[in-house]
Coordinates of C-alpha atoms in Angstrom, one line a residue:
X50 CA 188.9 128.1 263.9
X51 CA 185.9 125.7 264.9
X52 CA 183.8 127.1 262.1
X53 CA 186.7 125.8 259.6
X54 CA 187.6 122.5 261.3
X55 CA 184.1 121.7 260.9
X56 CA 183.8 122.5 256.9
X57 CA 187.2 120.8 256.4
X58 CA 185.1 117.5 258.3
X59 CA 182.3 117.8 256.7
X60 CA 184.3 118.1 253.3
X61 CA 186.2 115.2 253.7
X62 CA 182.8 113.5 254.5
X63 CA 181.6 114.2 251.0
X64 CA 184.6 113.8 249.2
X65 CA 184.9 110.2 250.9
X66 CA 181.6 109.8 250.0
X67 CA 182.2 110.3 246.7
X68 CA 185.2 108.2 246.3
X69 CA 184.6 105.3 248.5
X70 CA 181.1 104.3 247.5
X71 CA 180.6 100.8 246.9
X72 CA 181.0 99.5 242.9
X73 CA 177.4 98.4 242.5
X74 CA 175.9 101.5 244.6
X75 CA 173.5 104.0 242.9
X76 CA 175.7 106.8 243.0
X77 CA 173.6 110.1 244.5
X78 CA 176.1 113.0 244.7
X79 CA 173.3 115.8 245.9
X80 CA 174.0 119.2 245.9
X81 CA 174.8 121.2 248.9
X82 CA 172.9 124.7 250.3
X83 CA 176.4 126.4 248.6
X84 CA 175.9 125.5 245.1
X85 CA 174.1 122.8 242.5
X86 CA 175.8 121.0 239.6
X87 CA 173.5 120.4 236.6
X88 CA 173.1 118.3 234.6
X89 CA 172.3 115.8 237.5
X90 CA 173.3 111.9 236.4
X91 CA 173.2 112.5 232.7
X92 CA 173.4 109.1 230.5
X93 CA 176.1 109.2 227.5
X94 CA 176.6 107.4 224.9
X95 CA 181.1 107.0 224.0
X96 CA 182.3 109.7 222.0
X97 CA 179.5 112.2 223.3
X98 CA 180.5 115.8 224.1
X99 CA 179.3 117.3 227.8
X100 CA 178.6 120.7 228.8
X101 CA 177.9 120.6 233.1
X102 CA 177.2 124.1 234.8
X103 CA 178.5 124.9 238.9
X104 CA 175.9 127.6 240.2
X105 CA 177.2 129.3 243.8
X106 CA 174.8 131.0 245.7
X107 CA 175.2 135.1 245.9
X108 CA 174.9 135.1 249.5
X109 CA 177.9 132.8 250.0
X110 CA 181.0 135.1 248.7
X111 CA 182.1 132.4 246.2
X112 CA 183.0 133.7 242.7
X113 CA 182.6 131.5 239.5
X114 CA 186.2 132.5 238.5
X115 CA 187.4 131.0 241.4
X116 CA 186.5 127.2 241.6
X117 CA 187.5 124.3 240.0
X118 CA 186.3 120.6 238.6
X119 CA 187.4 117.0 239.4
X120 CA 186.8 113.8 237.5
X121 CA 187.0 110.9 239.7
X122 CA 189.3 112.7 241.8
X123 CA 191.6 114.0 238.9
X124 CA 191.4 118.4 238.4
X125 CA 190.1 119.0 234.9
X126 CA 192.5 121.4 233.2
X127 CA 191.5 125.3 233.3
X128 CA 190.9 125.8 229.3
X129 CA 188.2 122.9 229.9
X130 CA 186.1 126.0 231.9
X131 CA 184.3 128.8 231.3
X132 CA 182.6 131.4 233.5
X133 CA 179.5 132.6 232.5
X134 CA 178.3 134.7 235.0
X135 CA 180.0 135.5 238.2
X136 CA 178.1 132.8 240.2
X137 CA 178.3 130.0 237.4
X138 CA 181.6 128.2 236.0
X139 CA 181.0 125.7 233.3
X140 CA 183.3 122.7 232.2
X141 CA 182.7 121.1 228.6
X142 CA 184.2 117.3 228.4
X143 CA 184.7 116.3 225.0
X144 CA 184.7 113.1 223.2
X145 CA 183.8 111.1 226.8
X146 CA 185.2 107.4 226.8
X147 CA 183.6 104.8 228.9
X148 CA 182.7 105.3 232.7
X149 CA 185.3 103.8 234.9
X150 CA 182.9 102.6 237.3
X151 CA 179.7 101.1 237.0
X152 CA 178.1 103.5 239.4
X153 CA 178.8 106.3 237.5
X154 CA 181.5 108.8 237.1
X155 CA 182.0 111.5 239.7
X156 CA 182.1 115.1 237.9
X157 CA 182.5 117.4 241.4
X158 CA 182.9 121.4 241.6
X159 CA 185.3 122.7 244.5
X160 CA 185.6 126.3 245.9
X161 CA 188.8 127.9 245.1
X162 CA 190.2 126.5 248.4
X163 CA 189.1 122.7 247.4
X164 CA 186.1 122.4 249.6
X165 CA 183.4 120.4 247.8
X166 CA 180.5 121.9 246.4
X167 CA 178.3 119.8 244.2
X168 CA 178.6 117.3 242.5
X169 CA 176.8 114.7 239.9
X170 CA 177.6 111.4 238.6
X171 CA 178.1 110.9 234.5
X172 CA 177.4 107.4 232.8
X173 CA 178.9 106.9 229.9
X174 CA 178.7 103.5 228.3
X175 CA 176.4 101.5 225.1
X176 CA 173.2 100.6 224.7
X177 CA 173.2 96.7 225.4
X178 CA 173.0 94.7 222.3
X179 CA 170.4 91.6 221.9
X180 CA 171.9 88.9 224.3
X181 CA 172.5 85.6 222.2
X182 CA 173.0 81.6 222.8
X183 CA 170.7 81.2 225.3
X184 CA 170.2 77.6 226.2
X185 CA 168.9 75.5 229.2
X186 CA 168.6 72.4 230.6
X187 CA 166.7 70.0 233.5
X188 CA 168.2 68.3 236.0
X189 CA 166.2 65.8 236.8
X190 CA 163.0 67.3 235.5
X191 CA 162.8 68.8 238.5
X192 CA 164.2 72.1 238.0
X193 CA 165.6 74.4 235.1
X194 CA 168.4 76.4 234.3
X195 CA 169.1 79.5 231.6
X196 CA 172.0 81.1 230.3
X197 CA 172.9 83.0 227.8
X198 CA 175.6 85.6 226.5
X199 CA 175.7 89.5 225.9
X200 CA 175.5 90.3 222.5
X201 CA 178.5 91.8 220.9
X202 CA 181.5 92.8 223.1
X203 CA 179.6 92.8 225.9
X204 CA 180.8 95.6 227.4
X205 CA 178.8 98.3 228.0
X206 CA 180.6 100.4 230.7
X207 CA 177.4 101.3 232.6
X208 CA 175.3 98.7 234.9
X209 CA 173.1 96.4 232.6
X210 CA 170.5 94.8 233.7
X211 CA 169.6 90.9 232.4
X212 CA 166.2 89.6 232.9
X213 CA 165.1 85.8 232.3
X214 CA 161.4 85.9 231.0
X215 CA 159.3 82.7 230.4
X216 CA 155.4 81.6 229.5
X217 CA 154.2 78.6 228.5
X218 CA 153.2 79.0 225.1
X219 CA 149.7 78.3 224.0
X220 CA 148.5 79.9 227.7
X221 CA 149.9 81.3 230.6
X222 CA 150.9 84.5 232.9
X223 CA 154.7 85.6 231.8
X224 CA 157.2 85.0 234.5
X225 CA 160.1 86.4 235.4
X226 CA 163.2 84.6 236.8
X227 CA 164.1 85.5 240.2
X228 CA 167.0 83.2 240.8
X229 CA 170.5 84.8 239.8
X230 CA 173.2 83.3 242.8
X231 CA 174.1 80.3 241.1
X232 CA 178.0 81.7 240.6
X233 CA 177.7 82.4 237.1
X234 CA 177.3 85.1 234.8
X235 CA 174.4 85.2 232.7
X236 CA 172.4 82.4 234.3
X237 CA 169.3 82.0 236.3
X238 CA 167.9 79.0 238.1
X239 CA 164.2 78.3 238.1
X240 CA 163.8 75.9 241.2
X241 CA 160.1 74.6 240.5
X242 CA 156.6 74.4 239.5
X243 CA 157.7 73.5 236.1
X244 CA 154.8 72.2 233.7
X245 CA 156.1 69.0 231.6
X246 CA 154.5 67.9 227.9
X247 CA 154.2 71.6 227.2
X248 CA 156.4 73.9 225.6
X249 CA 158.0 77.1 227.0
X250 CA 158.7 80.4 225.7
X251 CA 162.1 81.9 227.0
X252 CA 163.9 85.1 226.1
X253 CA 166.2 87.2 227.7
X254 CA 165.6 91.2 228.3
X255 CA 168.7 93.3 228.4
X256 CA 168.9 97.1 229.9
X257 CA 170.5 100.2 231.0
X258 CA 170.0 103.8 231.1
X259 CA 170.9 104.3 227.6
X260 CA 168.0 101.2 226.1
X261 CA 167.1 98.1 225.9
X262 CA 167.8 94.6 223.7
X263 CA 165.6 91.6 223.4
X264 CA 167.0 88.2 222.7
X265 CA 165.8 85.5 220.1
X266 CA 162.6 84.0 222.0
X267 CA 163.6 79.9 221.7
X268 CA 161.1 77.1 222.6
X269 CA 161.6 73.7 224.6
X270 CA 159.7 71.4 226.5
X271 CA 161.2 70.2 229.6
X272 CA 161.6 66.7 228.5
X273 CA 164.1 67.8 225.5
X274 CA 166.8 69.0 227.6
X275 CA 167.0 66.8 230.9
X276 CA 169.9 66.3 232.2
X277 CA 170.9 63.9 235.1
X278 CA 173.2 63.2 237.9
X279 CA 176.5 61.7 236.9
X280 CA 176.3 57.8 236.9
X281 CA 177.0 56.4 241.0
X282 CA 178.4 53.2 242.3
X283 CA 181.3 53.5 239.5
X284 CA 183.7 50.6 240.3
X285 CA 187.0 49.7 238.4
X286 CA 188.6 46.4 238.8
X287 CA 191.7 43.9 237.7
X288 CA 190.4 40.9 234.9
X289 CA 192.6 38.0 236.8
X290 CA 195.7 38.1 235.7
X291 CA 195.5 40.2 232.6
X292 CA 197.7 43.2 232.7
X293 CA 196.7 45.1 230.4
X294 CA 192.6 45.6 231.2
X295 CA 190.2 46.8 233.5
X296 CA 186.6 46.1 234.6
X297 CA 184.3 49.4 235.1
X298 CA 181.3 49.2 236.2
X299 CA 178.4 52.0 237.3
X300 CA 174.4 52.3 238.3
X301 CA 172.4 53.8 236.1
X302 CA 171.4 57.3 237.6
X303 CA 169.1 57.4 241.1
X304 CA 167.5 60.3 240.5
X305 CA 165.2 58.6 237.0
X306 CA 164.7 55.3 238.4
X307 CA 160.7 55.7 238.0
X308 CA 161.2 57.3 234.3
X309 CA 161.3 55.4 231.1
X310 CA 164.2 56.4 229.3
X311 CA 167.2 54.7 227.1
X312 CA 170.2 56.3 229.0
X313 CA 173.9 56.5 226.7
X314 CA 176.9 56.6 228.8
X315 CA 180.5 57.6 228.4
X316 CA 183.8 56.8 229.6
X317 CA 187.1 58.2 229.7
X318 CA 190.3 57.1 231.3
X319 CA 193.8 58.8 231.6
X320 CA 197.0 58.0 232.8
X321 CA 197.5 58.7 236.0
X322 CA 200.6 61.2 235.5
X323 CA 198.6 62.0 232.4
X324 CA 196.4 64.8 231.9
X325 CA 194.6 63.8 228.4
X326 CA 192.0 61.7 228.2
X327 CA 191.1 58.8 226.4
X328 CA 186.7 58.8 225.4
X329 CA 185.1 55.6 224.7
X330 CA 181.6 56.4 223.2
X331 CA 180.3 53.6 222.0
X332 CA 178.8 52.2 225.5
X333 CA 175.0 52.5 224.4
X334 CA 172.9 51.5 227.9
X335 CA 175.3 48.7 228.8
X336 CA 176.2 49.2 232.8
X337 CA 179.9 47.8 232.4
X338 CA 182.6 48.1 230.0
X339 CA 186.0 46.2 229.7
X340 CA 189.1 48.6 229.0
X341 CA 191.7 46.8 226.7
X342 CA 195.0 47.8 226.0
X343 CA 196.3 49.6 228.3
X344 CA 199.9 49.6 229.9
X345 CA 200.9 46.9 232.5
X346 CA 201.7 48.1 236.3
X347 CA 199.7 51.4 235.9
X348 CA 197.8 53.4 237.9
X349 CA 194.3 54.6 235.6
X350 CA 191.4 57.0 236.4
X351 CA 188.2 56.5 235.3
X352 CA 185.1 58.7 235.2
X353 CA 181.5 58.0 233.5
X354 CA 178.7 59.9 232.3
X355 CA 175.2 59.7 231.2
X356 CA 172.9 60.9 228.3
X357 CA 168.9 60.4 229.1
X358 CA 167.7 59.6 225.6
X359 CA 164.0 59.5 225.1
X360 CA 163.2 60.4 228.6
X361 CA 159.4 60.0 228.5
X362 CA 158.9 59.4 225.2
X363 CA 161.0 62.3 224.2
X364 CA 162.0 62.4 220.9
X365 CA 164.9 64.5 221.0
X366 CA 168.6 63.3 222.6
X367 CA 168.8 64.2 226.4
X368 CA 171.8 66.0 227.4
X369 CA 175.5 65.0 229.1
X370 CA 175.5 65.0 232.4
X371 CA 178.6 65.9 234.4
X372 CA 181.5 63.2 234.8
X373 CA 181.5 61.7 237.9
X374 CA 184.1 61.6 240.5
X375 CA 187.5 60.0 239.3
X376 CA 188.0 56.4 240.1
X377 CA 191.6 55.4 241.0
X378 CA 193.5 51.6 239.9
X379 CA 195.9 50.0 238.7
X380 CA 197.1 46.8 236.1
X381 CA 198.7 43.9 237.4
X382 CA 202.9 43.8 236.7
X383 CA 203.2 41.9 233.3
X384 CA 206.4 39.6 233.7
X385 CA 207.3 39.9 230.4
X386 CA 207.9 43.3 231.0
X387 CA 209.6 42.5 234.0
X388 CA 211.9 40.5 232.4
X389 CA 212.8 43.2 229.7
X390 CA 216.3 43.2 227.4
X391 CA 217.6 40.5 230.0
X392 CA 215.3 37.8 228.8
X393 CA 217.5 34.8 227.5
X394 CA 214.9 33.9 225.2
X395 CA 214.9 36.8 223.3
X396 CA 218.9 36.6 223.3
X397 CA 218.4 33.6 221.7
X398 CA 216.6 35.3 219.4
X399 CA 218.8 37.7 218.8
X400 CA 221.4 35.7 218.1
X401 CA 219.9 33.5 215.6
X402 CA 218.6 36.1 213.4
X403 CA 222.3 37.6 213.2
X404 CA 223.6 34.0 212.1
X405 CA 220.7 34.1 209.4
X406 CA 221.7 37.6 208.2
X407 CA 225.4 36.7 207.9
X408 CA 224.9 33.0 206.2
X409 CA 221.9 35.2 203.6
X410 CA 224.7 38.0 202.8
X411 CA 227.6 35.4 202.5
X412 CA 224.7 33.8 199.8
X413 CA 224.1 36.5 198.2
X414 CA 228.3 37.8 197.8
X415 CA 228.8 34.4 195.9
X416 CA 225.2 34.8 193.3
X417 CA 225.2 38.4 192.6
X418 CA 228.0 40.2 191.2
X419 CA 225.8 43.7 191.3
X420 CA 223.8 45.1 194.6
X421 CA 221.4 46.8 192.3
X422 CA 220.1 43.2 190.8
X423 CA 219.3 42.0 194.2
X424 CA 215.3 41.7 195.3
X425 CA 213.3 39.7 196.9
X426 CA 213.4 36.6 194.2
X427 CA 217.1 36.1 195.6
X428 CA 215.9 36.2 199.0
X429 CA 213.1 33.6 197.9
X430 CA 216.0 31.6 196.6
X431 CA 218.5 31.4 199.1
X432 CA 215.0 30.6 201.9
X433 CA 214.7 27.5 199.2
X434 CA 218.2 26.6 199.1
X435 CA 218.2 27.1 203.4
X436 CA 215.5 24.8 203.8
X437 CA 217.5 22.0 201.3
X438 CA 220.7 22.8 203.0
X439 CA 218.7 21.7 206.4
X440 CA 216.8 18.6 204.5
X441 CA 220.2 17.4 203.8
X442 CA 221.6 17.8 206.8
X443 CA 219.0 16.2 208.8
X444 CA 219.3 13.1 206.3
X445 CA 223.1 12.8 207.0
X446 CA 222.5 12.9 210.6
X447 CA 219.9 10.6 210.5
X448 CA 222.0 8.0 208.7
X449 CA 224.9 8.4 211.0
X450 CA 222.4 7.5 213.9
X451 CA 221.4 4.5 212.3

């Protein structure tokens, strides 16, 4: 009773061990004194065919027509088996789709009363294809980052590795990047000892147990792809009285103060219970900008950004640097919009042009016998004839005075 409590502890063990094993672990499923699964850790391309082979030891009392196979867990059906001997079962897997973990598959044989025996792990995934778009950029000059994307689907079912690799180009050791914790996916951060007014070679090495891929090797100098700190100090104010502008002003960026560049700058504004922006991208280096137009008694934000063009001598456009942190305010209350549809003025207004309407159709009714004839020569006319009617009216009133 012991002796079984033990093997039932020490199978749960392994079979824990099999299933519980972190993602990203090397999976190592060894084979036990009772028996050895082989192949051990094959690599498979999707769509491949695979014949794996359970040998028991004779000195155990196990028979070959009594065990059984998992996959990840799952028994693999009988007519999937064949014994070949009477201390070796085989299992052929046909037409294998993708591994459903990185760290392999686990393919385990079991005794006939389900304790484990051996085991081995199966990759099944695609080469990786060449990794494209690579780019980077320099913050500051100080530094430099990398990424790129997978070529293809990107998906390749088993762990690839990506490598950043970069030399300067007339002379140099190559280096690899070290740096992959900066949160995304297919980047790297190189932190320093960057040469300027020299080029670099960069490409991007992909791999897994099934090949390798090389990207498109692309050359930059430092100085062609700086990038800078978004604009600080950014300030947006009222013009007087004028509801519909704002002021916005900004520093140029801190961090290039000793360089000699020719920055660009951005701004966009929204609404504040807006979400689309509005770009003005016209600023050239000008540190200030006057926003015209906009509605009266509302609330804006404003962010700015900067380009580094030239930086150095540089003949090739810097690139955007983040927008900086939202800057909140609001126009002054126009009174005429206070005022609105009760404005006696615009009554006024209102009624005059309906007296002018009625007087130009009454016109009209006594001149033109067909509506089809009328155009804008009759409404020439009748302005003629209005402007007489007033001439003569002013006369009369004028002689009545005197």
């Amino acid at each position: 009773m012991i002796m079984r409590r033990r093997s039932a502890s020490r199978d749960m063990i392994v079979l824990l061990f099999f299933m519980l094993r972190a993602p990203g672990a090397h999976c190592a499923l060894p084979s036990t004194p009772m028996a050895s699964v082989h192949p051990q850790d094959p690599a498979l391309r999707i769509g491949a065919s695979l014949t794996a082979t359970c040998s028991v030891g004779t000195d155990h009392g196990l028979h070959a027509g009594s065990l059984y196979w998992t996959l990840n867990g799952r028994r693999l059906p009988s007519n999937t088996y064949s014994v070949l001997s009477p201390s070796v079962l085989s299992v052929t897997l046909s037409n294998l789709s993708g591994s459903r973990q990185r760290s392999g598959d686990n393919l385990v044989c079991h005794s006939g009363g389900g304790h484990v025996l051996a085991g081995s792990c199966l990759y099944v995934g695609m080469p990786p294809e060449k990794p494209v778009n690579l780019t980077c950029w320099s913050r500051n000059t100080k530094d430099l980052t990398c990424k790129w994307a997978p070529g293809g689907q990107g998906e390749t079912f088993i762990k690839t590795k990506y490598t950043l690799k970069y030399k300067l180009k007339w002379y140099g050791q190559e280096k690899e990047c070290d740096d992959y914790s900066g949160g995304q996916p297919y980047t790297c951060y190189i932190p320093r000892d960057l040469a300027l007014f020299t080029p670099y070679e960069i490409w991007v090495e992909a791999s897994n147990q099934l090949g390798s891929a090389t990207s498109d090797v692309i050359n930059l100098d430092i100085l062609d792809v700086v990038t800078t700190d978004p604009p600080a100090d950014v300030h947006v104010s009222r013009v007087g009285d004028l509801d519909d502008q704002l002021t916005v002003r900004w520093g140029t960026p801190p961090a290039l103060k000793d360089y000699l560049f020719q920055a660009k700058y951005q701004i966009r504004y929204r609404l504040e219970d807006s979400t689309d922006w509005k770009v003005v991208d016209d600023m050239g280096n000008q540190t200030s900008c006057r926003l015209a137009g906009l509605r009266p008694g509302t609330v804006y934000f404003v962010q700015v950004r900067c380009n580094p063009v030239g930086i150095l001598g540089s003949r090739k456009a810097g690139i955007w640097s983040d927008w900086s942190h939202p800057t909140a305010a609001s126009t002054p209350h126009s009174e005429r919009s206070m005022a609105g549809s009760c404005d006696s003025k615009a009554a006024r207004q209102n009624s005059t042009l309906r007296q002018d309407l009625k007087q130009f159709f009454s016109w009209v009714r006594k001149r033109v016998s067909d509506c089809s004839a009328m155009s804008i020569k009759q409404y020439d006319q009748w302005r003629v004839w209005l402007q007489k009617s007033h001439k003569t009216r002013n006369q009369v009133l004028q002689g009545d005075k005197s």
